[in-house]
Coordinates of C-alpha atoms and ligand atoms in Angstrom, one line a residue:
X10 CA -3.2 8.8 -4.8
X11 CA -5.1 10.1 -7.7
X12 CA -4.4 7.9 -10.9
X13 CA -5.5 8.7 -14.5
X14 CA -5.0 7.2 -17.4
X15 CA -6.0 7.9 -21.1
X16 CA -8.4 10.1 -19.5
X17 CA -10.7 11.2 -22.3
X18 CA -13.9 13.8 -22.2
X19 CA -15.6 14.9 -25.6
X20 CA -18.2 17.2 -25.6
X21 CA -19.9 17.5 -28.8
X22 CA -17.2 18.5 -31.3
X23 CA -14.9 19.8 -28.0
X24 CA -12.6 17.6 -26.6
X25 CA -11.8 19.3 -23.2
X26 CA -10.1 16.4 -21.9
X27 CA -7.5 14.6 -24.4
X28 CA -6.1 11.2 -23.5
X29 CA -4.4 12.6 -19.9
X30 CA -2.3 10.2 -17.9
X31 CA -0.9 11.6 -14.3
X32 CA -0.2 10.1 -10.8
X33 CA -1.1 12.6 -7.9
X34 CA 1.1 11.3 -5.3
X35 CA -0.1 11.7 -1.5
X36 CA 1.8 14.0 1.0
X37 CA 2.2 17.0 -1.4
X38 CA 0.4 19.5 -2.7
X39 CA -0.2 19.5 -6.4
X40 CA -0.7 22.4 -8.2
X41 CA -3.0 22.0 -11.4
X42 CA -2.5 25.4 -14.1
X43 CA -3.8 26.0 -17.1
X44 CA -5.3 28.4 -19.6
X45 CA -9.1 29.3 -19.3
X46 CA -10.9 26.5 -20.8
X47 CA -7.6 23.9 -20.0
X48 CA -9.8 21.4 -18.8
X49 CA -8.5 21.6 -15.1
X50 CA -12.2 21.6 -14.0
X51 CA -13.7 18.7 -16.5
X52 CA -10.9 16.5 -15.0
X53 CA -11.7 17.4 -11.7
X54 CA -15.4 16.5 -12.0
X55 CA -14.0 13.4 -14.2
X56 CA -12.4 12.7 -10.4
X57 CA -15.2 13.1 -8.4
X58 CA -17.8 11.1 -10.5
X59 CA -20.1 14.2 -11.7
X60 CA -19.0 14.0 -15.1
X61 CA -18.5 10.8 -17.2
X62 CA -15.1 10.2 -19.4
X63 CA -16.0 9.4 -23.0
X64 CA -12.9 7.1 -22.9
X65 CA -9.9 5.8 -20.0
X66 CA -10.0 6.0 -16.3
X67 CA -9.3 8.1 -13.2
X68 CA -9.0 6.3 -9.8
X69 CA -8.6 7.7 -6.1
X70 CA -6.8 5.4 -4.1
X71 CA -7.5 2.4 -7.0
X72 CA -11.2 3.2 -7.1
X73 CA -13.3 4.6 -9.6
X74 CA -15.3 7.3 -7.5
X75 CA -19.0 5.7 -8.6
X76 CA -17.3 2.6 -6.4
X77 CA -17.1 4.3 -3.5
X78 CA -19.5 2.8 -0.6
X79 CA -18.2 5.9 1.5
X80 CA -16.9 9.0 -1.0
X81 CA -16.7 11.2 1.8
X82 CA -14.6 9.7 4.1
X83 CA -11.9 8.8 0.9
X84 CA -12.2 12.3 -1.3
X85 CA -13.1 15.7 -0.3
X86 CA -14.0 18.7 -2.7
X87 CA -14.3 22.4 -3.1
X88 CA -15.7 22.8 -6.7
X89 CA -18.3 25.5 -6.1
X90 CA -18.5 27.5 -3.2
X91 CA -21.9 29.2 -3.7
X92 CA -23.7 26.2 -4.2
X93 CA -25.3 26.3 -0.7
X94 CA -29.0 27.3 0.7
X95 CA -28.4 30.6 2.2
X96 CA -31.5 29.9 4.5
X97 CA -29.0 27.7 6.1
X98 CA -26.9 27.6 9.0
X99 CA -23.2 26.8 8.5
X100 CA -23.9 24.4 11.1
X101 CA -27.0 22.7 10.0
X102 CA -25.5 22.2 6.0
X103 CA -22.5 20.3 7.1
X104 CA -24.9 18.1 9.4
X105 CA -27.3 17.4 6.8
X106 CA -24.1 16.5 4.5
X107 CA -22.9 14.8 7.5
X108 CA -26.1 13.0 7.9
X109 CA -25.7 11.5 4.9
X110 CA -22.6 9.3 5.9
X111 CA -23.2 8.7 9.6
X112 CA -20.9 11.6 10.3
X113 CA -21.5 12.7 13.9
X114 CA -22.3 15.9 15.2
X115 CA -18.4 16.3 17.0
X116 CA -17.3 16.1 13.6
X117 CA -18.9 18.7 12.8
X118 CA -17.9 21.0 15.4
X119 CA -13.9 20.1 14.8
X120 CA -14.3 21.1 11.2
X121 CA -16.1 24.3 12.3
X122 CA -13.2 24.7 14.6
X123 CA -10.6 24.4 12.0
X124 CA -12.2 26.7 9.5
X125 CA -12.4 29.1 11.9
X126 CA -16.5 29.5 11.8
X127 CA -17.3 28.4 15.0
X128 CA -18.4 31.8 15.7
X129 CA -20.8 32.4 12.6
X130 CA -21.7 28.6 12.4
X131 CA -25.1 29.4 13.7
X132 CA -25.8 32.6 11.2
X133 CA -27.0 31.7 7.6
X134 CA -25.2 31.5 4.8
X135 CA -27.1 34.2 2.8
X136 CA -24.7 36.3 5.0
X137 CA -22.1 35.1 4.3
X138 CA -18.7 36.9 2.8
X139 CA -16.9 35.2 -0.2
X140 CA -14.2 33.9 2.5
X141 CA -16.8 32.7 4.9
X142 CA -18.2 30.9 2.5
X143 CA -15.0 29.2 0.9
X144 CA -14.2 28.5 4.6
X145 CA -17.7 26.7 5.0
X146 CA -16.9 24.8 1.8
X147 CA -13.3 23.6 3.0
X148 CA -15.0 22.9 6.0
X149 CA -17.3 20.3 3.7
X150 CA -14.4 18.5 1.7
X151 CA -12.9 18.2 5.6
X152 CA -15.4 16.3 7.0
X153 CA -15.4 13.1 5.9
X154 CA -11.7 13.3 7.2
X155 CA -10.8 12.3 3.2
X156 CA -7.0 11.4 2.6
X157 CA -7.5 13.4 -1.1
X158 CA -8.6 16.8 -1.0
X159 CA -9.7 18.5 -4.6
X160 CA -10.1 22.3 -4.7
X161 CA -10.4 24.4 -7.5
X162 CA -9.6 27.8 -7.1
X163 CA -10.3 28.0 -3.2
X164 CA -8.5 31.3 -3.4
X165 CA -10.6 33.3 -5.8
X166 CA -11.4 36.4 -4.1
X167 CA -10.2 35.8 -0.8
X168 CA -8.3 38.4 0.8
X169 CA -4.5 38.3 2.0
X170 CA -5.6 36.9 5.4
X171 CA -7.8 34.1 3.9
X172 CA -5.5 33.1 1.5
X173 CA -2.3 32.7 4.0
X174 CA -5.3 30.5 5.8
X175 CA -5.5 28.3 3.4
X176 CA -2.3 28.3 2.0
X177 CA -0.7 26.9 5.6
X178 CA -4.3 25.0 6.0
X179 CA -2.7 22.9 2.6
X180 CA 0.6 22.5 3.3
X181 CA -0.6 20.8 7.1
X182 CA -3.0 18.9 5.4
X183 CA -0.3 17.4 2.9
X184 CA 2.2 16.9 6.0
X185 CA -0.3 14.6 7.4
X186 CA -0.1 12.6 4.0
X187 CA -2.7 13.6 2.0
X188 CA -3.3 13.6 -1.4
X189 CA -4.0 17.6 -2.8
X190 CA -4.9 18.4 -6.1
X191 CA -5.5 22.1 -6.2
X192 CA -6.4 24.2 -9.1
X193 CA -5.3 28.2 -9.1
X194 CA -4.3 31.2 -11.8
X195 CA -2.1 33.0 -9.0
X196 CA 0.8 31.7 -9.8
X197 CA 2.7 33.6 -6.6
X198 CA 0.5 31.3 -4.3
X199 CA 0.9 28.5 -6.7
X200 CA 4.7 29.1 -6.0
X201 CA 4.9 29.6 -1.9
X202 CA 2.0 26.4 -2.0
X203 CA 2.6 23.7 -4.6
X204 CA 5.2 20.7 -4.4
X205 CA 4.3 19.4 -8.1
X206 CA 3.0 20.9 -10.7
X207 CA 0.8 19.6 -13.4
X208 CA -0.2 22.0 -16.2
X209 CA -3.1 21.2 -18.6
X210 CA -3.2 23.1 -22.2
X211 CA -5.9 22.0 -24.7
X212 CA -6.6 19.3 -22.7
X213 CA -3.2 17.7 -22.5
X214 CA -0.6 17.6 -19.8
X215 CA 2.1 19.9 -21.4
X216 CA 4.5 19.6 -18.2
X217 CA 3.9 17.1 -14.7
X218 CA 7.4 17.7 -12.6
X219 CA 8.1 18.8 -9.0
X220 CA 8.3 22.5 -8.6
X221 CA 11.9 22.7 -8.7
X222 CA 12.2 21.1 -11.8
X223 CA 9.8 22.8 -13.7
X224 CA 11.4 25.9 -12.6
X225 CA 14.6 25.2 -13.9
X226 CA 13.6 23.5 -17.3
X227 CA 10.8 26.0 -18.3
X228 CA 12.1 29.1 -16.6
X229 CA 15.2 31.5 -17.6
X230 CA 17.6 32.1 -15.2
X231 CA 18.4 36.3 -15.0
X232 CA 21.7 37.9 -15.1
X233 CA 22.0 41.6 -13.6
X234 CA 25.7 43.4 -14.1
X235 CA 25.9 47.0 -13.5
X236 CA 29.0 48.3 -14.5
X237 CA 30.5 52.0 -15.6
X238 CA 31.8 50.3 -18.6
X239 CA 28.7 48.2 -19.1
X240 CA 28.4 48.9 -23.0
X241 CA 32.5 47.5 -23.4
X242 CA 31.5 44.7 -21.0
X243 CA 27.9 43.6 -23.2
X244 CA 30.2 43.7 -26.3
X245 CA 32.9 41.0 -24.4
X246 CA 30.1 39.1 -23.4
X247 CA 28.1 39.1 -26.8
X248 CA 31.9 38.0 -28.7
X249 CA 32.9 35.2 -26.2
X250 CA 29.3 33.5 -25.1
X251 CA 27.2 33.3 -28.2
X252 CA 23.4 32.8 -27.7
X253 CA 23.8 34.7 -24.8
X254 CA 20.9 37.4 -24.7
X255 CA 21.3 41.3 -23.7
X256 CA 18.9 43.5 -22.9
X257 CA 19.8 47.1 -21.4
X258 CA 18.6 48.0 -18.0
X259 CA 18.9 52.3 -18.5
X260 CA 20.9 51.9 -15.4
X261 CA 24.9 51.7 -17.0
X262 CA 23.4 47.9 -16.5
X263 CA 22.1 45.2 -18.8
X264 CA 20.2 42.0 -17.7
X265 CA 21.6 38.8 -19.7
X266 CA 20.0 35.2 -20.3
X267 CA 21.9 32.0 -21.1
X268 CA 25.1 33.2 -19.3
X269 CA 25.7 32.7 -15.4
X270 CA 27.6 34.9 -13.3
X271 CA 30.8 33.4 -12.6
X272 CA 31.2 33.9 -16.9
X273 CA 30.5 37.4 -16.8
X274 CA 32.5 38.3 -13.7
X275 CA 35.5 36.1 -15.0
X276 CA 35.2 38.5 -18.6
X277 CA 35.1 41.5 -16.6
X278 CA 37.9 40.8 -15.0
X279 CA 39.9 39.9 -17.6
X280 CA 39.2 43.2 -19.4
X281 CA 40.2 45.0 -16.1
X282 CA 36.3 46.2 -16.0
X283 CA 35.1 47.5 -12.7
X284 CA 31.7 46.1 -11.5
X285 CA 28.7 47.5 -9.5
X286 CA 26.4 44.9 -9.7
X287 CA 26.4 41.4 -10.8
X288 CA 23.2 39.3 -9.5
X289 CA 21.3 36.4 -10.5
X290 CA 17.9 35.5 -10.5
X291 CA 16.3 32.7 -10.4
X292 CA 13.4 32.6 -12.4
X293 CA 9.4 32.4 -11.3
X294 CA 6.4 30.3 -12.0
X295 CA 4.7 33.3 -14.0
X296 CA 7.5 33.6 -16.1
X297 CA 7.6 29.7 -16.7
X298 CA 4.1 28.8 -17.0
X299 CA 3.6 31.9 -19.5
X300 CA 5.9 30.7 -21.5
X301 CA 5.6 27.3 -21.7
X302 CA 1.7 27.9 -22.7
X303 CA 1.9 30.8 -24.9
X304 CA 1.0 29.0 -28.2
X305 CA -1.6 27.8 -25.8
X306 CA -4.3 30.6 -24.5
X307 CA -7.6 30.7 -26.3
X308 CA -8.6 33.4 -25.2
X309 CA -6.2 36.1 -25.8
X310 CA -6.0 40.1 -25.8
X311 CA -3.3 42.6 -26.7
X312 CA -0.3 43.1 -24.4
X313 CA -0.3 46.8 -23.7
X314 CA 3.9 48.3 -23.5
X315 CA 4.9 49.3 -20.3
Ligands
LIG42 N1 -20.7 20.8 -19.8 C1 -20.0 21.3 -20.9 N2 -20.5 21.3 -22.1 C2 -19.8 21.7 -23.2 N3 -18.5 22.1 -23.1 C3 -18.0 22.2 -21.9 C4 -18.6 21.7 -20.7 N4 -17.8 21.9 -19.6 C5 -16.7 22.4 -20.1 N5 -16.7 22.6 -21.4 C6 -15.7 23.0 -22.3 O1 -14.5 22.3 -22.1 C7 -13.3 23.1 -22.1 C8 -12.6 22.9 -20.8 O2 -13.3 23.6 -19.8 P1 -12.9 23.6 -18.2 O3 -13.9 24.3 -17.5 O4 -12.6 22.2 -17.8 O5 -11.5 24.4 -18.3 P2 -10.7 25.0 -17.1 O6 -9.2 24.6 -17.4 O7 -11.2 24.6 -15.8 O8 -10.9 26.6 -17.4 P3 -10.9 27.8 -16.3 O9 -9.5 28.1 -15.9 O10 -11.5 28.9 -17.2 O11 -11.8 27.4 -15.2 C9 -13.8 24.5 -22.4 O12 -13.6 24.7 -23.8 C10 -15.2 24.5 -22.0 O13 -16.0 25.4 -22.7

């Protein structure tokens, strides 16, 4: 369990993170979104202890991290993959990190296992890929055996392969009842990964709901009808469901918002209009996420038509 409250972190005149109460409840994965410059990574190292809040608290498992007699062995992290000696063995950087909690040397060799480096654990780092390296950094946050794992971004520049890995490494890793915060702009692995989402803006938490929900409050449910009297049918629809929105499809078809399909197919019928298509789809995380932050982005640039 991750627990903050009126977390607070001014830097100079920026506050990057603005009075943010959450609870990160164990056995799910938790997906942390945001615009560039949210503050998903200041309240991560708010977490861990390498930064220090200007005002309110954040607690893993009811400590503050500085309390910790053993960090390790309660909270593992992935923050910055590069930030190992590439004169190094895999092997000998998670014994020296290893060392420095009485971690023995098995440990080592199960975590090496379950990243999937056994083979390369005696190379050194330098030659490393960017997935070999984001394995060896996983491997890190895993040794300790921690019950809260924090990762932000593990995914960046892995390929297809990699991120499956660590998408099914998460989900196992919550199913054993661990706490995971992880932080990610792919919003399609955010989707197939997450079981709550918590999305940062300016600072703030603008939404904190299971997936589901957030889904179906910030997202728009999508009406497809194709029909050879699809311009009579829009103008039924527009007349008996106002607020409903229309757009045409170029395909004798229109997609509709705010109406569902049992409406449109009940019109239709009533008009004695033949259908082709009538679908619905349920709406994604990009399309929620964009627009529940789009007053939001910073740093923005000019949407080019299609
Ligand atoms: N050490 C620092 N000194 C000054 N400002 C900082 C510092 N660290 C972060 N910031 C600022 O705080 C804000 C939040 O940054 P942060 O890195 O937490 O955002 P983020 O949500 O992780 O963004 P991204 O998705 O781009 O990684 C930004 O405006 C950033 O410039």
């Amino acid at each position: 369990m991750i627990e903050a409250r009126g977390l607070t972190k001014q830097y100079g005149d920026k506050r990057a993170v603005d009075d943010v109460t959450f609870s990160i409840a164990p056995g799910q994965v938790t997906g942390f979104l945001g615009p560039n410059g949210a503050g998903k990574s200041t309240t991560m190292r708010l977490i861990l202890g390498l930064d220090k809040a200007s005002s309110g608290t954040v607690t893993v498992n009811g400590m503050r991290y500085s309390e910790m007699a053993s960090p390790l062995t309660q909270v593992g992290a992935l923050l910055d993959a590069k930030g190992v000696h590439p004169g190094r063995t895999a092997r000998s950087h998670l014994r020296a990190i290893a060392a420095t909690h009485g971690i023995s040397d098995r440990r080592v060799n199960d975590v090496l296992e379950q990243t999937g480096l056994e083979s390369v654990a005696h190379k050194r780092v330098g030659g490393y890929s960017l997935g070999m390296g984001q394995r060896l950094g996983i491997a890190a946050a895993l040794l300790g055996d921690p019950g809260v794992l924090i990762l932000d971004e593990p995914v960046n520049g892995l390929d297809p392969d990699g991120v499956r890995w660590i998408r099914e490494l998460l989900r196992f890793l919550a199913s054993e009842g661990r706490t995971v915060l992880l932080s990610s702009h792919l919003m399609t692995e955010m989707a197939q990964t997450a079981d709550h989402i918590i999305v940062l803006a300016r600072g703030q938490v603008k939404a904190d709901a299971p997936l589901a929900e957030f889904l179906d409050v910030q997202g728009k449910r999508m009406v497809t009808v194709r029909s050879p009297e699809s311009a009579r049918l829009a103008s039924l629809i527009m007349r008996e469901i106002p607020g409903c929105r229309l757009d045409s499809s170029g395909d004798a078809g229109f997609t509709a918002q705010g109406i569902e399909t049992a409406q449109v197919g009940r019109i239709a019928l009533n008009a004695g209009i033949e259908l082709h298509e009538l679908a619905s789809s349920g709406s994604n995380l990009e399309d929620a996420y964009l627009s529940l932050t789009q007053d939001d982005v910073e740093y923005t640039t000019e949407r080019y038509a299609a």
